Amino acid sequence: MSSDNPSVRSNEDLKASKLFDVSNFSAVVTGGGTGIGLMITQALASNGAKVYITGRRQDALNKVVEQYNTGPGKIIALPGDISSKDDVKRLAEELASKESKGIHLLVNNAGIARDDNTRFSKAGTPDWTSAKAISEHFMQSEPEQWAETFQTNIIAQFFTTMAFLPLLEKGRNVSPGYTSSVVNVASISGVMKGTSNGQFAYATSKAGFIHLTRMMATTFAEAKIRVNCIAPGIFPSEMTAGSSGEDQKSKLDMSMSNPAGRTGHDSDMAACILFLAGPGGLFFNSQVLYPDGGNILVQPAAT
């Protein structure tokens, strides 16, 4: 049976240029100055989107604007601290004044890890046969480290999303056939049953963030704003490599036990965000993507 839709007959809607088209989009990426946030920013801007990047370090944001604003899209620095509810409200108001037609995408990428007191790479590992040794090791964790981790990795993401929700609705209304979306960047640590290299606070916060994704997707369903999640494995970032260079990129030279045998590349993350944000992802809602090289396939502690 033939279709009455000319675009279907000509296969236009099935072309990659249509499925992953983010040209003329307006997006916000939190923590867009380094690591995975920068990878996502580059992917969007390289495909024509206008991308506002937020972060507490204005110098890092400025370096991204200076080095990666090569078109066809545009990168704009929007300094701010999402861990502050008042600053989140200010950011939303400032963006509303710049984007009267709203935005199409919010990427909640900013995150921290504060388990230095118990992280195996820094604090060593306990004797797993000794309850006393396990207790002593993890009692080195401080409540303040947990509080700061949850403040940035869950609480800030909640308020950021709620503050930007009206802008996402506006973006949807001016784009017929499109639904604006939120993409939350969590971690496979949020679905692993092990200690995540001794990082209980970090892993627990990411598990909470994955569940927050599902709650938001359900809550926003009738408002027609989608919420999906990317839960990556190891990618080069300041969190995993410890630092970044003048190009705001991190180097991570390590062998991996995942089936891919490597860490994630910029292109791996780009594929995820272009899929979820573009027209090809419109049928996806409340989903979690795992760009991890197959790591959770070979980890017996995974859910």
C-alpha positions in Angstrom: 0.0 0.0 0.0 1.5 3.3 -1.0 1.6 6.3 1.3 0.0 9.7 0.7 2.9 11.4 2.4 5.4 12.6 -0.3 8.2 12.8 2.2 7.7 9.1 3.0 7.7 8.1 -0.6 10.9 10.0 -1.2 12.5 8.7 2.0 13.3 12.3 3.0 12.3 11.7 6.6 14.7 8.7 6.8 17.9 10.6 5.9 20.4 11.2 8.6 20.4 14.9 7.8 16.7 14.9 8.9 16.8 12.5 11.8 19.7 14.2 13.6 18.9 17.8 12.5 19.4 20.3 15.4 20.0 23.3 13.2 18.2 26.4 14.5 17.8 24.8 17.9 18.5 26.7 21.1 20.0 24.7 23.9 21.5 25.0 27.4 24.3 22.7 28.6 25.2 22.9 32.2 28.9 22.2 32.9 29.5 22.9 29.2 33.1 24.1 29.7 34.9 20.8 30.0 34.5 17.0 29.7 31.3 15.4 28.6 29.5 18.8 28.7 32.0 20.2 26.1 31.6 17.1 23.9 27.8 17.7 23.9 28.3 21.4 23.2 30.6 20.7 20.3 28.2 18.2 18.8 25.2 20.5 19.0 27.1 23.6 17.7 28.8 21.7 14.9 25.3 20.8 13.6 23.9 24.3 13.7 22.5 24.8 17.2 22.9 27.8 19.4 24.3 26.5 22.7 24.4 28.4 26.0 27.0 26.9 28.3 26.8 27.4 32.1 29.4 26.8 34.8 31.0 28.5 37.8 34.4 29.1 36.0 33.9 31.9 33.6 37.5 31.5 32.3 36.7 27.9 31.2 33.5 29.0 29.5 35.4 31.8 27.7 38.0 29.4 26.4 35.3 27.2 24.9 33.7 30.2 23.2 37.1 31.3 21.9 38.3 27.9 20.6 35.2 26.0 19.5 32.9 28.7 18.0 33.7 27.6 14.5 30.1 27.3 13.3 27.7 26.6 11.8 26.0 27.0 15.2 27.0 29.3 18.0 28.4 28.9 21.6 27.5 31.5 24.2 28.9 31.7 27.7 26.3 32.0 30.5 28.2 31.9 33.8 26.3 30.8 36.8 26.1 28.4 39.8 23.3 25.8 39.4 23.9 24.6 43.0 22.3 27.9 44.1 18.5 28.1 43.6 18.6 31.9 43.4 21.3 31.8 40.7 19.3 29.2 38.7 16.3 31.5 38.8 18.6 34.4 37.6 19.9 32.2 34.7 16.4 31.3 33.6 15.4 35.0 33.7 18.5 36.0 31.8 17.9 33.4 29.1 14.3 34.3 28.8 15.3 37.8 27.9 17.7 36.5 25.2 15.4 33.8 23.8 11.9 35.1 23.5 10.8 32.0 21.6 12.2 29.6 24.2 14.7 26.8 24.0 14.5 23.2 22.5 16.9 21.4 24.8 18.2 21.5 28.3 21.2 19.2 29.1 21.7 18.7 32.8 25.4 17.7 32.7 27.1 19.4 35.6 28.2 17.0 38.3 30.8 16.5 41.0 32.5 13.7 42.9 33.6 14.3 46.5 34.5 10.8 47.7 38.2 11.6 48.0 38.4 10.1 51.5 37.3 6.7 50.4 38.1 6.6 46.7 40.3 3.5 46.1 42.7 5.4 43.8 43.4 7.9 46.6 42.7 6.1 49.8 43.5 2.5 49.0 41.2 -0.5 49.5 40.2 -2.2 52.7 40.5 -5.9 53.6 37.2 -7.1 52.3 37.2 -10.1 54.7 37.3 -7.8 57.7 34.2 -5.9 58.8 36.4 -3.7 61.0 38.6 -2.7 58.0 35.6 -2.0 55.8 34.0 0.1 58.5 37.1 2.1 59.2 37.7 2.8 55.5 34.2 4.1 54.8 33.8 5.9 58.1 36.4 8.3 56.6 33.6 9.7 54.5 32.3 13.0 55.8 28.6 14.1 55.8 29.6 17.4 54.1 31.0 15.4 51.2 27.6 13.6 50.8 25.7 16.8 51.1 27.8 18.7 48.5 27.5 15.8 46.1 23.7 15.5 46.3 23.4 19.3 46.2 25.0 19.5 42.8 24.1 16.1 41.3 20.4 15.9 42.2 19.0 19.0 43.9 20.6 21.5 41.5 19.4 19.4 38.5 15.8 19.4 39.9 15.7 23.2 40.3 17.4 23.9 37.0 14.9 21.8 35.1 11.9 23.4 36.9 13.3 26.9 36.3 13.8 26.3 32.6 10.6 24.4 32.0 8.6 27.4 30.7 11.3 28.1 28.2 11.2 24.5 27.0 7.4 24.8 26.5 7.9 28.0 24.4 10.4 26.2 22.2 8.0 23.4 21.7 5.2 25.7 20.8 7.2 27.5 18.0 8.4 24.2 16.5 5.4 22.3 15.0 5.8 18.5 15.2 8.6 18.8 17.7 8.7 18.3 21.5 11.4 20.0 23.5 13.4 17.8 25.8 15.6 17.5 28.9 18.6 15.2 28.7 20.2 14.2 32.1 23.8 13.0 32.1 24.1 10.5 34.9 26.6 7.6 35.0 26.7 3.8 34.9 27.8 4.1 38.5 24.1 4.7 39.2 23.2 1.1 38.2 26.3 -0.7 39.5 25.9 -2.7 42.7 29.6 -2.4 43.7 31.3 0.5 45.4 32.1 2.4 42.3 35.8 2.5 43.2 34.9 3.5 46.8 32.5 6.4 45.7 29.3 5.7 47.6 28.1 9.3 47.6 28.7 9.8 43.9 27.2 6.5 42.8 24.1 6.9 45.0 23.6 10.4 43.7 23.7 9.1 40.1 21.2 6.4 40.9 18.9 9.1 42.3 19.4 11.2 39.2 18.3 8.3 37.0 15.2 7.9 39.0 14.7 11.7 39.0 14.7 11.4 35.2 11.8 8.9 35.3 9.8 11.0 37.7 10.3 14.1 35.6 9.3 12.3 32.4 6.1 11.2 34.0 5.4 14.6 35.5 6.0 16.5 32.2 4.2 14.0 29.9 1.0 16.0 29.5 3.0 19.2 29.0 4.7 17.3 26.1 8.3 17.8 27.3 10.4 14.7 27.0 13.0 13.7 29.6 15.7 11.1 28.8 19.0 10.1 30.4 22.6 9.3 29.2 24.4 7.2 31.7 28.0 7.0 30.4 30.9 4.7 31.3 34.4 6.2 31.4 35.0 9.3 29.3 37.9 11.7 29.5 37.0 14.5 31.8 38.3 16.5 34.7 36.5 14.0 37.0 38.2 10.9 35.5 41.5 12.4 34.4 42.0 15.0 37.1 42.5 18.0 34.9 42.1 19.5 31.4 44.5 21.3 29.1 44.4 24.7 27.4 41.9 23.3 24.9 39.6 22.4 27.9 40.0 18.7 26.9 41.1 16.0 29.3 43.5 13.1 28.4 42.9 9.6 29.7 45.3 6.9 28.7 44.1 3.7 30.2 43.2 0.2 29.1 39.6 -0.9 29.7 38.1 -4.3 30.5 34.9 -3.4 28.6 34.2 -5.2 25.3 35.2 -2.1 23.4 38.5 -2.1 25.1 38.7 1.7 25.4 37.2 4.8 27.0 34.5 6.8 25.3 35.3 9.2 22.5 33.8 12.6 21.7 31.9 11.0 18.7 30.3 8.4 21.0 28.8 11.2 23.1 27.9 13.3 20.1 25.9 10.4 18.6 23.9 10.1 21.8 22.9 13.7 22.1 22.1 14.2 18.4 19.9 11.1 18.6 17.9 12.1 21.7 17.7 15.8 20.8 16.9 15.6 17.1 13.7 14.4 15.3 15.0 10.9 15.4 14.5 10.8 19.2 11.0 12.1 19.3 9.6 8.7 20.2 11.9 8.3 23.2 10.8 9.4 26.6 12.0 8.3 30.1 14.8 6.2 28.5 18.3 5.6 29.6 21.2 5.2 27.1 24.4 3.5 28.3 27.4 4.6 26.1 29.8 2.5 28.1 31.6 0.2 25.6 29.5 -2.7 26.9 30.9 -2.4 30.4 27.6 -3.3 32.2 27.6 -6.5 30.1 30.7 -7.9 31.7 30.3 -6.5 35.3 28.6 -9.1 37.5 27.6 -6.3 39.9 25.5 -4.5 37.4 21.7 -4.4 37.7 
